[in-house]
CSV table of C-alpha atoms and ligand atoms in Angstrom, one decimal:
chain,number,residue,atom,x,y,z
A,63,MET,CA,10.3,-1.7,-17.0
A,64,SER,CA,9.1,-2.1,-13.7
A,65,GLN,CA,5.7,-0.1,-12.5
A,66,TYR,CA,8.2,1.9,-10.4
A,67,SER,CA,10.5,3.3,-13.0
A,68,PRO,CA,9.6,7.1,-14.0
A,69,LEU,CA,8.8,7.6,-17.6
A,70,SER,CA,12.4,9.0,-18.5
A,71,ASN,CA,13.5,12.0,-19.8
A,72,THR,CA,11.7,14.5,-17.5
A,73,THR,CA,13.8,17.3,-18.6
A,74,GLY,CA,13.1,20.5,-16.5
A,75,PRO,CA,12.1,20.5,-13.0
A,76,ILE,CA,9.2,18.4,-11.9
A,77,VAL,CA,5.8,20.0,-11.6
A,78,ALA,CA,3.7,17.3,-10.7
A,79,ASP,CA,4.9,14.2,-9.5
A,80,LEU,CA,2.3,11.2,-10.3
A,81,ARG,CA,4.6,8.4,-10.2
A,82,SER,CA,3.4,7.4,-6.5
A,83,ASP,CA,1.9,8.7,-3.1
A,84,THR,CA,5.2,7.9,-1.7
A,85,VAL,CA,6.5,10.7,-2.9
A,86,THR,CA,4.9,13.5,-0.6
A,87,LYS,CA,7.3,15.4,1.7
A,88,PRO,CA,6.6,16.1,5.2
A,89,CYS,CA,4.8,19.7,5.7
A,90,ALA,CA,5.8,22.4,7.8
A,91,ALA,CA,3.5,21.3,10.6
A,92,MET,CA,4.6,17.6,10.5
A,93,ARG,CA,8.1,18.7,10.8
A,94,ALA,CA,7.5,20.5,13.6
A,95,ALA,CA,5.8,17.8,15.5
A,96,MET,CA,8.6,15.7,14.4
A,97,ALA,CA,11.2,18.5,15.7
A,98,GLU,CA,9.4,18.7,19.2
A,99,ALA,CA,9.0,15.2,19.7
A,100,GLU,CA,9.9,13.5,23.3
A,101,VAL,CA,11.9,10.5,22.5
A,102,GLY,CA,13.7,7.4,24.3
A,103,ASP,CA,15.2,4.1,23.3
A,104,ASP,CA,12.5,2.4,21.6
A,105,VAL,CA,14.8,-0.9,21.6
A,106,TYR,CA,14.2,-0.5,25.8
A,107,GLY,CA,10.7,-0.1,24.9
A,108,GLU,CA,10.9,3.5,26.3
A,109,ASP,CA,9.9,5.7,23.3
A,110,PRO,CA,6.9,7.4,24.4
A,111,LEU,CA,5.5,7.9,21.0
A,112,ILE,CA,6.3,4.6,19.5
A,113,ASN,CA,4.6,3.0,22.2
A,114,ARG,CA,1.4,5.5,21.7
A,115,LEU,CA,1.7,5.2,17.6
A,116,GLU,CA,1.5,1.0,18.2
A,117,ALA,CA,-1.0,1.1,20.6
A,118,ASN,CA,-3.2,3.7,18.6
A,119,LEU,CA,-3.2,1.7,15.2
A,120,ALA,CA,-4.1,-1.5,17.5
A,121,GLU,CA,-6.7,-0.3,19.1
A,122,ARG,CA,-8.0,1.8,15.6
A,123,LEU,CA,-8.1,-1.8,14.1
A,124,GLY,CA,-9.1,-3.7,17.0
A,125,LYS,CA,-5.6,-5.9,17.5
A,126,GLU,CA,-3.9,-6.5,20.8
A,127,ALA,CA,-0.9,-5.1,19.6
A,128,GLY,CA,1.2,-3.0,17.3
A,129,LEU,CA,4.9,-2.8,15.8
A,130,PHE,CA,6.5,0.0,14.1
A,131,VAL,CA,8.9,-0.9,11.2
A,132,PRO,CA,10.8,1.3,8.6
A,133,SER,CA,8.7,0.1,5.6
A,134,GLY,CA,5.8,-2.0,4.5
A,135,THR,CA,7.9,-4.4,2.6
A,136,GLN,CA,9.3,-5.4,6.5
A,137,SER,CA,6.3,-5.2,7.7
A,138,ASN,CA,4.8,-8.1,5.6
A,139,LEU,CA,7.7,-9.7,5.7
A,140,LEU,CA,7.5,-10.1,9.7
A,141,GLY,CA,3.7,-10.7,9.3
A,142,MET,CA,4.6,-13.7,7.1
A,143,LEU,CA,7.4,-14.8,9.3
A,144,ALA,CA,5.7,-14.6,12.4
A,145,HIS,CA,2.8,-16.8,11.1
A,146,CYS,CA,4.8,-19.2,8.9
A,147,GLY,CA,8.0,-21.5,9.6
A,148,ARG,CA,10.4,-23.1,7.0
A,149,GLY,CA,9.1,-25.5,4.8
A,150,GLU,CA,5.2,-23.8,5.6
A,151,GLU,CA,3.2,-21.6,2.6
A,152,VAL,CA,1.7,-18.9,1.9
A,153,ILE,CA,-1.2,-18.3,-0.3
A,154,SER,CA,-1.6,-14.8,-2.3
A,155,GLY,CA,-2.1,-13.1,-5.3
A,156,GLU,CA,-0.4,-13.5,-8.5
A,157,SER,CA,0.1,-9.4,-8.6
A,158,TYR,CA,-0.1,-8.4,-4.8
A,159,HIS,CA,2.9,-6.8,-3.7
A,160,VAL,CA,4.3,-10.0,-1.2
A,161,ILE,CA,4.4,-11.7,-4.4
A,162,ARG,CA,5.9,-9.9,-7.0
A,163,TYR,CA,7.4,-6.7,-5.4
A,164,GLU,CA,9.2,-7.8,-2.2
A,165,ALA,CA,12.2,-9.8,-3.5
A,166,ALA,CA,10.9,-13.0,-2.4
A,167,GLY,CA,12.0,-12.2,1.3
A,168,ALA,CA,9.7,-14.5,2.8
A,169,SER,CA,11.1,-17.1,0.9
A,170,VAL,CA,15.0,-16.0,1.0
A,171,LEU,CA,14.8,-15.3,4.5
A,172,GLY,CA,12.5,-17.7,6.2
A,173,GLY,CA,12.2,-20.7,3.8
A,174,VAL,CA,8.7,-19.8,3.3
A,175,ALA,CA,7.1,-21.0,0.2
A,176,LEU,CA,4.9,-18.6,-2.2
A,177,HIS,CA,1.9,-19.8,-3.9
A,178,ALA,CA,0.3,-17.3,-6.3
A,179,LEU,CA,-3.1,-17.2,-7.4
A,180,PRO,CA,-5.1,-15.4,-10.5
A,181,VAL,CA,-6.3,-12.3,-9.0
A,182,SER,CA,-10.1,-11.0,-10.0
A,183,GLU,CA,-11.3,-7.9,-11.9
A,184,ASP,CA,-12.1,-6.4,-8.5
A,185,GLY,CA,-8.8,-7.2,-7.3
A,186,GLY,CA,-9.4,-9.9,-4.8
A,187,LEU,CA,-9.0,-13.8,-4.7
A,188,ASP,CA,-11.6,-16.3,-5.2
A,189,ALA,CA,-12.8,-18.7,-2.5
A,190,ASP,CA,-12.7,-21.7,-4.3
A,191,ALA,CA,-9.1,-20.8,-5.7
A,192,ILE,CA,-8.0,-20.4,-2.4
A,193,VAL,CA,-9.4,-23.7,-1.0
A,194,GLY,CA,-8.2,-25.3,-4.0
A,195,ALA,CA,-4.7,-24.1,-3.2
A,196,VAL,CA,-4.7,-25.6,0.3
A,197,LYS,CA,-2.7,-28.5,0.2
A,198,GLU,CA,-3.6,-31.8,2.0
A,199,ASP,CA,-1.0,-33.1,4.6
A,200,ASP,CA,1.3,-35.1,2.5
A,201,SER,CA,5.1,-35.3,2.8
A,202,HIS,CA,5.2,-34.2,-0.9
A,203,HIS,CA,3.9,-30.8,-0.1
A,204,PRO,CA,4.8,-27.4,1.8
A,205,ILE,CA,2.4,-27.2,4.9
A,206,SER,CA,-0.2,-24.3,3.8
A,207,ARG,CA,-0.3,-21.8,6.8
A,208,LEU,CA,-1.1,-18.4,5.9
A,209,LEU,CA,-3.6,-16.3,3.4
A,210,SER,CA,-2.1,-12.9,2.4
A,211,LEU,CA,-4.8,-10.6,1.0
A,212,GLU,CA,-3.9,-7.2,-0.4
A,213,ASN,CA,-6.0,-4.1,-0.1
A,214,THR,CA,-6.3,-1.6,-2.2
A,215,ASN,CA,-4.8,-3.5,-5.2
A,216,TYR,CA,-3.7,-1.3,-8.0
A,217,GLY,CA,-5.9,1.3,-6.4
A,218,ARG,CA,-9.0,-1.2,-6.6
A,219,ALA,CA,-10.8,-1.2,-3.0
A,220,VAL,CA,-11.9,-4.6,-2.5
A,221,PRO,CA,-15.3,-4.9,-1.7
A,222,LEU,CA,-15.7,-6.0,2.0
A,223,HIS,CA,-18.1,-8.9,1.2
A,224,ARG,CA,-15.3,-10.7,-1.1
A,225,ILE,CA,-12.8,-9.9,1.5
A,226,LYS,CA,-14.6,-11.7,3.9
A,227,GLU,CA,-15.7,-14.9,1.4
A,228,ALA,CA,-12.0,-15.0,1.1
A,229,ALA,CA,-10.8,-14.9,4.5
A,230,THR,CA,-13.7,-17.2,5.9
A,231,ALA,CA,-12.7,-19.5,2.8
A,232,GLY,CA,-9.1,-19.5,4.3
A,233,ARG,CA,-9.9,-19.9,8.0
A,234,SER,CA,-12.4,-23.1,7.2
A,235,ALA,CA,-9.5,-24.5,5.3
A,236,GLY,CA,-7.0,-24.0,8.4
A,237,LEU,CA,-5.3,-20.8,7.2
A,238,SER,CA,-4.4,-17.7,9.3
A,239,THR,CA,-5.0,-14.5,7.4
A,240,HIS,CA,-2.9,-11.2,7.0
A,241,LEU,CA,-3.6,-8.1,5.2
A,242,ASP,CA,-1.4,-6.0,3.3
A,243,GLY,CA,-3.0,-2.8,4.0
A,244,ALA,CA,-0.4,-0.8,2.3
A,245,ARG,CA,-3.0,1.9,1.6
A,246,PHE,CA,-5.5,0.7,4.2
A,247,PHE,CA,-7.1,4.2,4.6
A,248,ASN,CA,-7.8,4.5,1.0
A,249,ALA,CA,-9.7,1.3,0.9
A,250,ILE,CA,-11.6,2.6,4.0
A,251,THR,CA,-12.1,5.9,2.5
A,252,ALA,CA,-13.6,4.0,-0.8
A,253,LEU,CA,-15.5,1.6,0.9
A,254,GLY,CA,-17.2,3.7,3.4
A,255,CYS,CA,-16.7,1.2,6.2
A,256,ALA,CA,-15.0,1.4,9.7
A,257,GLU,CA,-11.6,0.1,10.2
A,258,THR,CA,-12.4,-2.9,12.1
A,259,ASP,CA,-15.0,-3.8,9.2
A,260,LEU,CA,-11.6,-4.5,7.0
A,261,ALA,CA,-9.5,-5.3,9.6
A,262,ASP,CA,-11.6,-7.8,11.4
A,263,PRO,CA,-11.0,-10.9,9.1
A,264,PHE,CA,-7.3,-10.7,9.6
A,265,ASP,CA,-5.2,-12.0,12.4
A,266,THR,CA,-2.7,-9.4,11.3
A,267,VAL,CA,-2.7,-6.3,9.0
A,268,SER,CA,0.2,-4.1,8.0
A,269,VAL,CA,-0.6,-0.5,7.2
A,270,CYS,CA,1.8,2.3,5.3
A,271,LEU,CA,1.7,5.5,7.1
A,272,SER,CA,4.7,7.0,4.1
A,273,LYS,CA,2.3,6.8,0.9
A,274,GLY,CA,-1.0,9.1,1.0
A,275,LEU,CA,-1.0,9.7,4.7
A,276,GLY,CA,2.2,12.1,3.9
A,277,ALA,CA,4.7,10.5,6.6
A,278,PRO,CA,8.5,10.4,5.6
A,279,VAL,CA,8.9,6.7,6.6
A,280,GLY,CA,7.1,3.8,8.4
A,281,SER,CA,4.6,1.3,8.6
A,282,VAL,CA,2.8,-0.5,11.7
A,283,LEU,CA,2.0,-4.3,12.1
A,284,VAL,CA,-0.9,-4.9,14.1
A,285,GLY,CA,-1.9,-8.3,15.8
A,286,PRO,CA,-2.2,-10.5,18.7
A,287,LYS,CA,0.2,-9.9,21.3
A,288,ASP,CA,2.2,-13.5,20.7
A,289,LEU,CA,2.5,-12.9,17.1
A,290,ILE,CA,3.9,-9.1,17.4
A,291,ALA,CA,6.1,-10.3,19.9
A,292,LYS,CA,7.5,-12.9,17.5
A,293,ALA,CA,7.7,-10.1,14.9
A,294,ARG,CA,9.5,-7.8,17.2
A,295,ARG,CA,12.0,-10.5,18.0
A,296,MET,CA,12.6,-10.8,14.1
A,297,ARG,CA,12.7,-7.0,13.5
A,298,LYS,CA,15.8,-7.0,15.8
A,299,MET,CA,17.5,-9.6,13.9
A,300,LEU,CA,16.7,-8.3,10.7
A,301,GLY,CA,18.3,-4.8,11.9
A,302,GLY,CA,15.1,-2.9,12.0
A,303,GLY,CA,15.4,-2.1,15.8
A,304,MET,CA,15.8,1.8,16.0
A,305,ARG,CA,16.5,4.0,18.9
A,306,GLN,CA,15.1,7.4,19.1
A,307,ALA,CA,12.5,6.7,16.4
A,308,GLY,CA,9.7,8.4,18.0
A,309,ILE,CA,11.2,11.3,15.8
A,310,LEU,CA,9.4,9.1,13.0
A,311,ALA,CA,6.1,8.0,15.3
A,312,ALA,CA,5.4,12.1,15.6
A,313,ALA,CA,5.1,12.0,11.7
A,314,GLY,CA,3.1,8.8,11.8
A,315,LEU,CA,0.6,10.4,14.6
A,316,PHE,CA,0.5,13.5,12.9
A,317,ALA,CA,-0.2,11.7,9.5
A,318,LEU,CA,-3.0,9.4,11.1
A,319,GLU,CA,-4.6,12.3,12.9
A,320,ARG,CA,-4.3,15.1,10.1
A,321,ASN,CA,-3.9,13.2,6.6
A,322,VAL,CA,-7.1,10.5,6.7
A,323,ALA,CA,-9.8,12.4,6.3
A,324,ARG,CA,-8.5,14.5,3.3
A,325,LEU,CA,-7.7,11.4,1.1
A,326,THR,CA,-11.2,11.7,-0.3
A,327,GLU,CA,-9.6,14.7,-2.4
A,328,ASP,CA,-7.0,12.5,-4.0
A,329,HIS,CA,-9.8,10.0,-5.0
A,330,GLN,CA,-11.9,13.1,-6.2
A,331,ARG,CA,-8.9,14.5,-8.2
A,332,ALA,CA,-8.2,10.9,-9.3
A,333,ASP,CA,-11.9,10.4,-10.6
A,334,ALA,CA,-12.0,14.0,-12.4
A,335,LEU,CA,-8.6,13.1,-14.5
A,336,ALA,CA,-10.0,10.0,-15.3
A,337,SER,CA,-13.2,11.9,-16.8
A,338,HIS,CA,-11.1,14.3,-18.2
A,339,LEU,CA,-8.7,12.0,-20.0
A,340,ARG,CA,-12.0,9.7,-21.1
A,341,ASN,CA,-13.1,13.0,-22.9
A,342,LEU,CA,-9.9,13.6,-24.7
A,343,ASP,CA,-10.0,10.0,-25.9
A,344,ILE,CA,-6.5,9.4,-26.2
A,345,GLY,CA,-6.3,5.9,-24.7
A,346,ALA,CA,-7.9,3.5,-22.5
A,347,VAL,CA,-8.7,4.8,-18.9
A,348,SER,CA,-9.2,3.4,-15.5
A,349,GLN,CA,-9.3,4.8,-12.0
A,350,ALA,CA,-9.9,3.4,-8.6
A,351,THR,CA,-9.3,5.6,-5.5
A,352,ASN,CA,-6.3,7.6,-5.9
A,353,MET,CA,-4.9,5.9,-9.0
A,354,VAL,CA,-5.4,6.5,-12.7
A,355,PHE,CA,-4.1,4.2,-15.3
A,356,LEU,CA,-3.5,5.2,-19.1
A,357,THR,CA,-2.9,3.2,-21.8
A,358,PRO,CA,-2.2,5.3,-24.8
A,359,ARG,CA,-3.8,4.9,-28.4
A,360,ASP,CA,-0.9,4.1,-30.9
A,361,GLY,CA,-0.1,7.5,-32.4
A,362,VAL,CA,-0.5,8.9,-28.5
A,363,SER,CA,2.6,9.9,-27.5
A,364,LEU,CA,3.3,11.2,-23.7
A,365,THR,CA,7.1,12.9,-24.4
A,366,GLY,CA,5.1,16.5,-24.3
A,367,LEU,CA,4.3,15.8,-20.7
A,368,SER,CA,7.6,15.0,-19.2
A,369,ALA,CA,8.6,18.4,-20.9
A,370,ALA,CA,5.9,19.9,-19.1
A,371,GLY,CA,7.3,18.6,-15.7
A,372,ILE,CA,4.7,15.6,-15.3
A,373,ALA,CA,6.4,12.6,-13.7
A,374,MET,CA,4.3,9.8,-14.1
A,375,SER,CA,5.0,5.5,-14.0
A,376,ALA,CA,6.6,4.3,-17.6
A,377,PRO,CA,4.0,2.2,-19.5
A,378,GLU,CA,4.0,-1.5,-19.2
A,379,PRO,CA,1.6,-0.9,-21.2
A,380,ALA,CA,-0.2,1.5,-18.8
A,381,CYS,CA,1.0,4.4,-17.2
A,382,ARG,CA,0.0,4.9,-13.7
A,383,MET,CA,-0.6,8.5,-12.3
A,384,VAL,CA,-1.2,8.6,-8.7
A,385,LEU,CA,-2.7,11.6,-7.2
A,386,HIS,CA,-1.7,12.5,-3.2
A,387,ARG,CA,-1.3,15.4,-0.8
A,388,ASP,CA,1.3,17.2,-2.7
A,389,ILE,CA,-0.8,17.6,-5.9
A,390,ASP,CA,-2.7,20.6,-4.9
A,391,ASP,CA,-5.2,22.5,-7.3
A,392,VAL,CA,-2.6,24.6,-8.9
A,393,ALA,CA,-0.6,21.2,-9.7
A,394,PHE,CA,-3.5,19.4,-10.9
A,395,SER,CA,-4.8,21.9,-13.4
A,396,HIS,CA,-1.3,22.0,-14.6
A,397,VAL,CA,-1.5,18.3,-15.5
A,398,LEU,CA,-5.2,18.7,-17.2
A,399,ARG,CA,-3.7,21.6,-19.2
A,400,ALA,CA,-1.0,19.5,-20.5
A,401,PHE,CA,-3.0,16.6,-21.3
A,402,ASP,CA,-5.3,19.1,-23.4
A,403,ALA,CA,-2.0,20.4,-25.0
A,404,LEU,CA,-0.8,16.4,-26.1
A,405,ALA,CA,-4.6,15.8,-27.4
A,406,ALA,CA,-4.4,19.0,-29.4
A,407,ASP,CA,-1.0,17.9,-30.8
A,408,CYS,CA,-2.3,14.3,-31.7
A,409,ARG,CA,-5.3,15.7,-33.5
A,410,ALA,CA,-3.2,18.2,-35.8
A,411,ALA,CA,-0.7,15.6,-36.4
B,1305,PLP,C1,4.0,0.4,-1.3
B,1305,PLP,C2,3.5,-1.2,-0.8
B,1305,PLP,C3,4.0,-2.2,0.0
B,1305,PLP,C4,5.1,-1.4,0.8
B,1305,PLP,O1,6.2,-0.9,0.3
B,1305,PLP,P1,7.6,-0.3,1.0
B,1305,PLP,O2,8.1,0.9,-0.1
B,1305,PLP,O3,8.6,-1.3,1.7
B,1305,PLP,O4,6.7,0.4,2.1
B,1305,PLP,C5,3.3,-3.1,0.3
B,1305,PLP,N1,2.2,-3.2,-0.5
B,1305,PLP,C6,1.8,-2.9,-1.4
B,1305,PLP,C7,0.4,-3.3,-2.2
B,1305,PLP,C8,2.3,-1.4,-1.4
B,1305,PLP,O5,1.7,-0.5,-2.4
């Protein structure tokens, strides 16, 4: 079972969907902004809101240019393909999304090798391991080209000094750098740093708008003009050139303006849920940013939660619960009460 399989047998309607922060639905105000969006043909470069969204994120992250794409997977893929040619190599983390959850797209579509390093307890990669993975110029080896990091990783906001150490090590060994920042703004929020602090160590950064930020679709890849131009050509080749996509950019701009500051609420609720679960003593609990992981103790069954309309990711062995903007106070207390009932049942058994 993958991290993304829902816990099975959710019988009735879902009251609290904790499987992921991708499940958020656009709110009425976001839908209104989408309905009113002025649009043009983005393949001709004429969609005003797409242009604004790309420029806005590039500027915020201190990069020259941006590219709107349908998904984080495509954004990372285009980043890797813009940096690497056939026979070249990306060095990344074995539990990182680009290695584990993107169907090896860079290898399949770009002839790019993927070298997976162990990920440390804090979600980062060790500088020594990065340097050790860079191959010497020898016809036996692929050409090491790119270091791809991730922040957040399984909710963990990797500390800035660790990110900088890793990126500096990669650069001095001749690598370019990419950040998979699917939850970039969760990382910024937890680290309490400026957007440019996290973006500066990287040539290219990918940011998702459709997770905690609540947009229905879209990611943006930012970086130097020449790499973004290459990525734009490959986006077209992959069939990702969209036309009146400003309807989606309107949602993305709304999300960036209105939904970044509120991410602290998700982090606070995740922290509160983790404390609650620790007090109930039903298993091992860990929490970081907006995610809570629970590994139930032997004999603790979570099926009662499904019956109470709570969806979460299947145990493997930890169940993942993700807090997001569609879990309000009402849904949240429903979750706490359902866990209380489950713990009471366990004590009675
Ligand atoms: C969600 C996610 C992505 C991209 O996923 P899409 O579903 O393709 O938008 C990339 N990296 C990480 C770490 C993610 O969590």
